[in-house]
Amino acid sequence: MPDAVVIGAGPNGLVAANLLADAGWSVTVLEEQPGPGGAVRHDRGVDPDFVNDLFSSFYPLAAASPVVSGLRLEEHGLRWSHAPQVLAHPLSDGRCAVLDRRIDVTAASLDAFHDGDGTSWRRLHEIWERLRPDLLDALFTPFPPLKATGRLALRLRAAGGLRLARTLVLPVRRMGAEEFGGEGGGLLLAGNALHADLAPEAAGSGGFGWLMSMLGQTYGFPVPAGGAGALTDALVRRLRARGGTLRCGLRVDRVVVRDGRAVGVRTADGGTVPPAAPSSRTSPSPPSTASWSSPNTFRARCWPTWSGSSGTPPPSRSTGPSTAPCPGAPSRPRGPAPSTWPTGSTNSPASPPRSRCGRSPTARSACSAR
């Protein structure tokens, strides 16, 4: 019997499962769909000679995340790829706003729109550098990130206080007009704000545009070589290497609760998956107080919902539950089962929250030759 069951094999669930496995827990991940990945998948449906990312395509917050970097996914086949430049906004008159990881290149492209706009970009980048450690800490700390938010508030005050806060809550169109004399800077900010599903006139879109732009400036917009699914594959390989189990095509109908504590899950085929009894667990505690969880419990720490191409995927629907494990899943003997499987009430709360993964709100797809 597993020590923990994770519901959903999207990126949040797989990262959470890997962290639990690293803590010495035996972990089973249950996924409703035929394969893992959620919105981090690719296929060859357009043309067999090309890989097409189905949902999300690039992952700057994965590059920035100390949790993801700590998994050392490169040892499990992941290879990040960067374009020569992060992104560009060409205009019909030949001018082009360019976001490049070399800030001199970005600034020069904006000065071509209006002399001095490169300096304005550098000023926004200096603010980012001051806020970055605590801002990223707040994003990757389990909710609520009280300490990180407190430190961020102090840094925000030192960086300009109310004036800066006002700037970051502006609509991105207004922010671009106030910060730059030409069109280029506003194009970079507005284009990046759209990745958060925010319109140029929406309050707060300026802050999101600034954040995504600065992530691109610092980390780029890396993509997994071979398609988005290569990131999922690396997470699955790592989990299995640590003894974790992944079962796909298996819908969870409800969480079974006994005396206010989750003690198992009921699947659509009528089966149950229980955890090991707490008294039988001898492995170290996991990086969370919850031994039962959907991936959302770990989301703030492991994988922000809008990392990379952001948003929430549409609810998935089962194509026919199955108890078979995913193809290629290694079999392994289970540890000793507890003498009794917890019994009692099978009343459960509403179905657990679904995994949320990064989806491109602009339905952007990236193709790469095989």
Short mmCIF file of C-alpha atoms in Angstrom, two decimals:
data_model
loop_
_atom_site.label_atom_id
_atom_site.label_comp_id
_atom_site.label_asym_id
_atom_site.label_seq_id
_atom_site.Cartn_x
_atom_site.Cartn_y
_atom_site.Cartn_z
CA MET A 1 0.00 0.00 0.00
CA PRO A 2 1.36 3.46 -0.82
CA ASP A 3 2.11 6.04 1.84
CA ALA A 4 0.53 8.71 -0.35
CA VAL A 5 -1.74 8.95 -3.37
CA VAL A 6 -1.55 11.97 -5.67
CA ILE A 7 -4.61 12.62 -7.82
CA GLY A 8 -3.63 13.94 -11.23
CA ALA A 9 -0.44 13.42 -13.25
CA GLY A 10 -0.08 16.96 -14.53
CA PRO A 11 3.12 18.87 -13.73
CA ASN A 12 1.88 19.87 -10.26
CA GLY A 13 1.04 16.30 -9.33
CA LEU A 14 4.27 14.86 -10.72
CA VAL A 15 6.46 17.40 -8.95
CA ALA A 16 4.58 16.80 -5.69
CA ALA A 17 4.94 13.03 -6.10
CA ASN A 18 8.67 13.37 -6.72
CA LEU A 19 9.10 15.45 -3.57
CA LEU A 20 7.24 12.86 -1.52
CA ALA A 21 9.36 10.08 -3.02
CA ASP A 22 12.51 12.04 -2.17
CA ALA A 23 11.30 12.15 1.44
CA GLY A 24 11.18 8.36 1.45
CA TRP A 25 7.47 7.87 0.91
CA SER A 26 6.00 5.28 -1.43
CA VAL A 27 3.77 7.19 -3.86
CA THR A 28 1.04 6.26 -6.33
CA VAL A 29 -0.16 8.81 -8.86
CA LEU A 30 -3.62 8.28 -10.39
CA GLU A 31 -4.50 9.95 -13.69
CA GLU A 32 -7.88 9.96 -15.43
CA GLN A 33 -6.51 10.48 -18.93
CA PRO A 34 -4.78 7.78 -21.03
CA GLY A 35 -1.39 9.40 -20.43
CA PRO A 36 0.30 11.79 -17.99
CA GLY A 37 1.17 15.45 -18.46
CA GLY A 38 -2.09 17.38 -18.30
CA ALA A 39 -1.44 20.48 -20.41
CA VAL A 40 2.27 19.70 -20.77
CA ARG A 41 2.03 17.36 -23.75
CA HIS A 42 2.81 17.18 -27.46
CA ASP A 43 1.88 15.00 -30.40
CA ARG A 44 2.52 14.56 -34.11
CA GLY A 45 -1.08 15.05 -35.18
CA VAL A 46 -0.36 17.91 -37.59
CA ASP A 47 2.39 16.07 -39.47
CA PRO A 48 4.31 12.94 -38.49
CA ASP A 49 7.60 14.75 -39.16
CA PHE A 50 6.86 17.53 -36.67
CA VAL A 51 6.22 17.72 -32.94
CA ASN A 52 3.38 20.05 -31.96
CA ASP A 53 2.90 21.29 -28.38
CA LEU A 54 -0.78 20.87 -27.59
CA PHE A 55 -1.11 23.46 -24.82
CA SER A 56 1.80 25.11 -23.00
CA SER A 57 5.08 25.61 -24.80
CA PHE A 58 7.59 27.53 -22.71
CA TYR A 59 8.44 27.56 -19.02
CA PRO A 60 10.27 30.56 -17.55
CA LEU A 61 9.04 29.85 -14.02
CA ALA A 62 10.31 26.29 -14.28
CA ALA A 63 13.71 27.77 -15.08
CA ALA A 64 13.39 30.13 -12.11
CA SER A 65 12.07 27.52 -9.67
CA PRO A 66 14.53 26.20 -7.07
CA VAL A 67 12.16 23.24 -6.59
CA VAL A 68 12.27 22.19 -10.24
CA SER A 69 16.01 22.79 -10.53
CA GLY A 70 16.48 20.69 -7.39
CA LEU A 71 14.90 17.72 -9.16
CA ARG A 72 17.84 17.66 -11.60
CA LEU A 73 15.62 16.57 -14.46
CA GLU A 74 18.53 16.85 -16.88
CA GLU A 75 19.74 13.56 -15.36
CA HIS A 76 16.47 12.00 -16.54
CA GLY A 77 16.60 13.10 -20.15
CA LEU A 78 15.31 16.69 -20.07
CA ARG A 79 17.17 19.19 -22.22
CA TRP A 80 16.13 22.84 -22.27
CA SER A 81 16.36 24.74 -25.54
CA HIS A 82 16.50 28.51 -26.01
CA ALA A 83 15.77 30.48 -29.18
CA PRO A 84 18.46 32.98 -30.21
CA GLN A 85 16.20 35.71 -28.79
CA VAL A 86 13.35 35.36 -26.32
CA LEU A 87 10.66 37.05 -28.43
CA ALA A 88 10.12 39.87 -30.89
CA HIS A 89 7.34 42.21 -32.00
CA PRO A 90 8.01 43.27 -35.61
CA LEU A 91 6.05 46.13 -37.16
CA SER A 92 5.18 46.67 -40.81
CA ASP A 93 7.58 49.63 -41.08
CA GLY A 94 10.57 47.42 -40.28
CA ARG A 95 11.01 48.34 -36.63
CA CYS A 96 11.12 45.50 -34.14
CA ALA A 97 10.96 45.37 -30.34
CA VAL A 98 13.17 42.51 -29.15
CA LEU A 99 13.38 40.81 -25.77
CA ASP A 100 16.82 39.28 -25.39
CA ARG A 101 18.52 37.76 -22.34
CA ARG A 102 21.29 40.29 -22.98
CA ILE A 103 19.81 43.48 -21.61
CA ASP A 104 21.96 45.66 -23.90
CA VAL A 105 20.27 44.07 -26.92
CA THR A 106 16.79 44.62 -25.48
CA ALA A 107 17.57 48.23 -24.58
CA ALA A 108 19.02 48.98 -28.02
CA SER A 109 15.89 47.69 -29.75
CA LEU A 110 13.71 49.99 -27.64
CA ASP A 111 15.97 53.01 -28.20
CA ALA A 112 15.26 52.54 -31.92
CA PHE A 113 11.63 53.43 -31.14
CA HIS A 114 12.42 56.38 -28.89
CA ASP A 115 15.74 57.62 -27.56
CA GLY A 116 15.87 56.92 -23.82
CA ASP A 117 13.42 53.99 -23.80
CA GLY A 118 16.35 51.63 -23.32
CA THR A 119 17.16 53.47 -20.11
CA SER A 120 13.54 53.14 -19.00
CA TRP A 121 13.72 49.39 -19.57
CA ARG A 122 16.90 49.18 -17.52
CA ARG A 123 15.14 51.01 -14.67
CA LEU A 124 12.29 48.49 -14.71
CA HIS A 125 14.89 45.72 -14.71
CA GLU A 126 16.68 47.26 -11.70
CA ILE A 127 13.39 47.16 -9.78
CA TRP A 128 13.01 43.51 -10.75
CA GLU A 129 16.49 42.69 -9.50
CA ARG A 130 15.70 44.29 -6.14
CA LEU A 131 12.39 42.47 -5.76
CA ARG A 132 13.27 39.20 -7.46
CA PRO A 133 14.55 37.10 -4.50
CA ASP A 134 11.51 37.70 -2.31
CA LEU A 135 9.05 37.75 -5.20
CA LEU A 136 10.17 34.32 -6.37
CA ASP A 137 10.25 33.09 -2.79
CA ALA A 138 6.62 34.14 -2.41
CA LEU A 139 5.70 32.28 -5.60
CA PHE A 140 7.43 29.05 -4.58
CA THR A 141 6.61 28.98 -0.86
CA PRO A 142 3.63 26.95 0.38
CA PHE A 143 0.52 29.05 0.77
CA PRO A 144 0.17 31.40 2.54
CA PRO A 145 3.71 32.75 1.98
CA LEU A 146 3.60 35.08 4.98
CA LYS A 147 7.32 35.58 5.57
CA ALA A 148 8.16 36.02 1.90
CA THR A 149 5.26 38.44 1.43
CA GLY A 150 6.39 40.47 4.43
CA ARG A 151 9.93 40.76 3.08
CA LEU A 152 8.55 41.62 -0.35
CA ALA A 153 6.43 44.42 1.15
CA LEU A 154 9.54 45.92 2.77
CA ARG A 155 11.48 45.73 -0.49
CA LEU A 156 8.54 47.21 -2.38
CA ARG A 157 8.50 50.15 0.01
CA ALA A 158 12.22 50.72 -0.46
CA ALA A 159 11.86 50.46 -4.26
CA GLY A 160 9.27 53.21 -4.54
CA GLY A 161 6.40 52.28 -2.31
CA LEU A 162 2.97 53.46 -3.33
CA ARG A 163 4.14 54.84 -6.65
CA LEU A 164 5.56 51.49 -7.70
CA ALA A 165 2.50 49.65 -6.40
CA ARG A 166 0.30 51.97 -8.45
CA THR A 167 2.39 51.31 -11.56
CA LEU A 168 2.12 47.55 -11.20
CA VAL A 169 -1.68 47.57 -10.90
CA LEU A 170 -2.14 49.76 -13.98
CA PRO A 171 -3.56 48.36 -17.20
CA VAL A 172 -0.59 47.42 -19.34
CA ARG A 173 -1.57 49.85 -22.09
CA ARG A 174 -1.44 52.72 -19.61
CA MET A 175 1.76 51.46 -18.03
CA GLY A 176 3.47 51.31 -21.40
CA ALA A 177 2.40 54.87 -22.21
CA GLU A 178 3.68 56.18 -18.88
CA GLU A 179 7.01 54.34 -18.90
CA PHE A 180 8.07 54.72 -22.54
CA GLY A 181 8.11 57.43 -25.16
CA GLY A 182 7.80 55.02 -28.10
CA GLU A 183 5.78 51.93 -28.91
CA GLY A 184 8.44 49.29 -28.35
CA GLY A 185 8.39 48.98 -24.57
CA GLY A 186 4.61 48.84 -24.49
CA LEU A 187 4.62 46.10 -27.11
CA LEU A 188 6.90 43.92 -24.97
CA LEU A 189 4.84 44.48 -21.83
CA ALA A 190 1.44 44.01 -23.47
CA GLY A 191 2.44 40.90 -25.39
CA ASN A 192 3.65 39.27 -22.18
CA ALA A 193 0.56 40.33 -20.22
CA LEU A 194 -1.60 38.36 -22.66
CA HIS A 195 0.05 35.15 -21.42
CA ALA A 196 -1.81 35.69 -18.14
CA ASP A 197 -5.16 35.96 -20.00
CA LEU A 198 -5.33 39.68 -19.19
CA ALA A 199 -6.51 42.23 -21.74
CA PRO A 200 -4.40 45.38 -22.26
CA GLU A 201 -7.10 47.44 -20.51
CA ALA A 202 -7.42 45.11 -17.49
CA ALA A 203 -6.30 46.38 -14.11
CA GLY A 204 -3.14 44.60 -13.00
CA SER A 205 -2.15 43.57 -16.50
CA GLY A 206 0.80 45.96 -16.30
CA GLY A 207 2.26 44.08 -13.35
CA PHE A 208 1.83 40.71 -15.04
CA GLY A 209 3.34 42.03 -18.26
CA TRP A 210 6.31 43.40 -16.31
CA LEU A 211 6.78 40.11 -14.42
CA MET A 212 6.68 37.93 -17.53
CA SER A 213 8.98 40.34 -19.38
CA MET A 214 11.52 40.32 -16.57
CA LEU A 215 11.38 36.53 -16.32
CA GLY A 216 12.16 36.40 -20.02
CA GLN A 217 14.91 38.98 -19.62
CA THR A 218 16.58 36.94 -16.87
CA TYR A 219 15.77 33.31 -17.65
CA GLY A 220 14.51 33.34 -21.22
CA PHE A 221 11.50 31.31 -22.31
CA PRO A 222 13.03 27.83 -22.39
CA VAL A 223 11.27 24.95 -24.14
CA PRO A 224 11.90 21.23 -23.63
CA ALA A 225 13.84 19.86 -26.59
CA GLY A 226 11.64 17.37 -28.41
CA GLY A 227 8.34 18.91 -27.30
CA ALA A 228 6.52 19.86 -24.13
CA GLY A 229 5.94 16.22 -23.28
CA ALA A 230 9.68 15.76 -22.75
CA LEU A 231 9.28 17.64 -19.47
CA THR A 232 6.51 15.28 -18.40
CA ASP A 233 8.56 12.25 -19.48
CA ALA A 234 11.50 13.38 -17.34
CA LEU A 235 9.26 13.84 -14.29
CA VAL A 236 7.75 10.37 -14.79
CA ARG A 237 11.15 8.70 -15.28
CA ARG A 238 12.47 10.35 -12.13
CA LEU A 239 9.44 9.27 -10.12
CA ARG A 240 9.70 5.66 -11.28
CA ALA A 241 13.43 5.61 -10.58
CA ARG A 242 12.53 6.37 -6.97
CA GLY A 243 9.96 3.60 -6.80
CA GLY A 244 6.87 5.69 -7.51
CA THR A 245 3.92 4.23 -9.41
CA LEU A 246 1.85 5.93 -12.10
CA ARG A 247 -1.53 4.54 -13.16
CA CYS A 248 -3.33 6.20 -16.07
CA GLY A 249 -6.88 5.80 -17.38
CA LEU A 250 -8.13 5.62 -13.80
CA ARG A 251 -10.68 8.19 -12.71
CA VAL A 252 -11.00 9.05 -9.02
CA ASP A 253 -14.65 9.54 -8.09
CA ARG A 254 -14.20 10.60 -4.49
CA VAL A 255 -11.92 10.75 -1.50
CA VAL A 256 -12.97 8.39 1.30
CA VAL A 257 -13.01 10.13 4.68
CA ARG A 258 -12.98 8.55 8.12
CA ASP A 259 -13.23 10.66 11.29
CA GLY A 260 -12.40 13.78 9.32
CA ARG A 261 -9.28 12.23 7.77
CA ALA A 262 -8.80 11.09 4.19
CA VAL A 263 -8.13 7.34 4.25
CA GLY A 264 -8.43 6.32 0.61
CA VAL A 265 -9.86 7.11 -2.80
CA ARG A 266 -12.75 5.45 -4.63
CA THR A 267 -12.19 4.98 -8.35
CA ALA A 268 -14.77 4.94 -11.13
CA ASP A 269 -14.44 1.18 -11.61
CA GLY A 270 -15.49 0.62 -8.00
CA GLY A 271 -12.02 -0.03 -6.64
CA THR A 272 -10.32 1.67 -3.72
CA VAL A 273 -6.73 2.75 -3.26
CA PRO A 274 -5.80 3.03 0.42
CA PRO A 275 -2.62 4.46 1.91
CA ALA A 276 -0.53 2.63 4.44
CA ALA A 277 -1.82 2.97 7.97
CA PRO A 278 0.00 5.85 9.69
CA SER A 279 1.39 3.50 12.34
CA SER A 280 3.01 1.32 9.68
CA ARG A 281 4.94 4.17 8.05
CA THR A 282 8.61 4.20 8.94
CA SER A 283 9.87 6.60 6.27
CA PRO A 284 10.65 10.25 6.98
CA SER A 285 7.98 12.92 6.92
CA PRO A 286 7.25 14.46 3.51
CA PRO A 287 7.72 18.13 2.63
CA SER A 288 4.09 18.79 3.59
CA THR A 289 1.81 17.97 6.49
CA ALA A 290 -0.67 16.33 4.10
CA SER A 291 -0.25 12.65 3.33
CA TRP A 292 -3.25 12.73 0.99
CA SER A 293 -3.58 15.40 -1.56
CA SER A 294 -4.50 16.50 -4.99
CA PRO A 295 -1.65 18.39 -6.70
CA ASN A 296 -3.23 21.72 -5.75
CA THR A 297 -2.01 21.27 -2.19
CA PHE A 298 1.55 21.55 -3.46
CA ARG A 299 0.92 24.09 -6.20
CA ALA A 300 2.33 27.19 -4.54
CA ARG A 301 5.59 25.46 -3.70
CA CYS A 302 6.10 23.24 -6.69
CA TRP A 303 4.67 24.72 -9.82
CA PRO A 304 2.71 27.99 -10.02
CA THR A 305 -0.40 27.53 -12.11
CA TRP A 306 0.75 30.00 -14.70
CA SER A 307 4.37 28.97 -15.01
CA GLY A 308 5.50 29.15 -18.59
CA SER A 309 2.40 29.55 -20.70
CA SER A 310 -0.17 30.21 -18.06
CA GLY A 311 -3.71 29.39 -17.19
CA THR A 312 -5.97 26.48 -16.37
CA PRO A 313 -6.73 23.64 -18.77
CA PRO A 314 -10.32 22.77 -19.52
CA PRO A 315 -11.75 20.02 -17.32
CA SER A 316 -10.74 16.63 -18.61
CA ARG A 317 -13.23 13.85 -19.18
CA SER A 318 -12.58 10.16 -18.89
CA THR A 319 -12.46 8.16 -22.09
CA GLY A 320 -13.05 4.93 -20.19
CA PRO A 321 -11.44 4.12 -16.89
CA SER A 322 -9.02 1.25 -16.69
CA THR A 323 -7.07 -0.34 -13.88
CA ALA A 324 -4.10 -1.00 -16.13
CA PRO A 325 -0.91 0.91 -15.37
CA CYS A 326 0.58 3.21 -17.97
CA PRO A 327 2.44 1.39 -20.75
CA GLY A 328 6.02 0.74 -19.75
CA ALA A 329 5.42 1.22 -16.03
CA PRO A 330 7.85 -0.94 -14.10
CA SER A 331 6.40 -3.48 -11.74
CA ARG A 332 7.82 -3.62 -8.24
CA PRO A 333 6.91 -5.52 -5.12
CA ARG A 334 4.96 -3.52 -2.59
CA GLY A 335 6.19 -3.16 0.97
CA PRO A 336 4.46 -4.97 3.80
CA ALA A 337 0.81 -4.04 4.08
CA PRO A 338 -0.61 -2.90 7.38
CA SER A 339 -2.53 -5.52 9.30
CA THR A 340 -5.79 -3.65 8.89
CA TRP A 341 -7.08 -1.36 6.18
CA PRO A 342 -8.82 1.62 7.80
CA THR A 343 -12.55 1.03 7.86
CA GLY A 344 -15.47 3.24 8.69
CA SER A 345 -17.56 5.78 6.94
CA THR A 346 -17.24 6.00 3.20
CA ASN A 347 -18.83 9.42 3.14
CA SER A 348 -16.62 11.75 1.18
CA PRO A 349 -16.52 15.41 0.34
CA ALA A 350 -17.05 16.62 -3.17
CA SER A 351 -14.67 15.34 -5.78
CA PRO A 352 -11.14 16.61 -5.11
CA PRO A 353 -9.92 19.63 -7.04
CA ARG A 354 -8.48 18.86 -10.42
CA SER A 355 -4.87 19.41 -11.23
CA ARG A 356 -4.11 22.78 -12.77
CA CYS A 357 -1.34 22.99 -15.27
CA GLY A 358 0.22 25.66 -17.47
CA ARG A 359 -1.81 26.19 -20.63
CA SER A 360 -1.15 28.77 -23.28
CA PRO A 361 -4.16 31.12 -23.19
CA THR A 362 -3.30 32.27 -26.66
CA ALA A 363 -3.40 28.67 -27.89
CA ARG A 364 0.16 29.10 -28.99
CA SER A 365 1.73 25.96 -30.41
CA ALA A 366 5.38 25.44 -31.11
CA CYS A 367 6.66 23.12 -33.78
CA SER A 368 10.11 21.66 -34.11
CA ALA A 369 11.49 19.35 -36.77
CA ARG A 370 12.06 15.82 -35.65
#
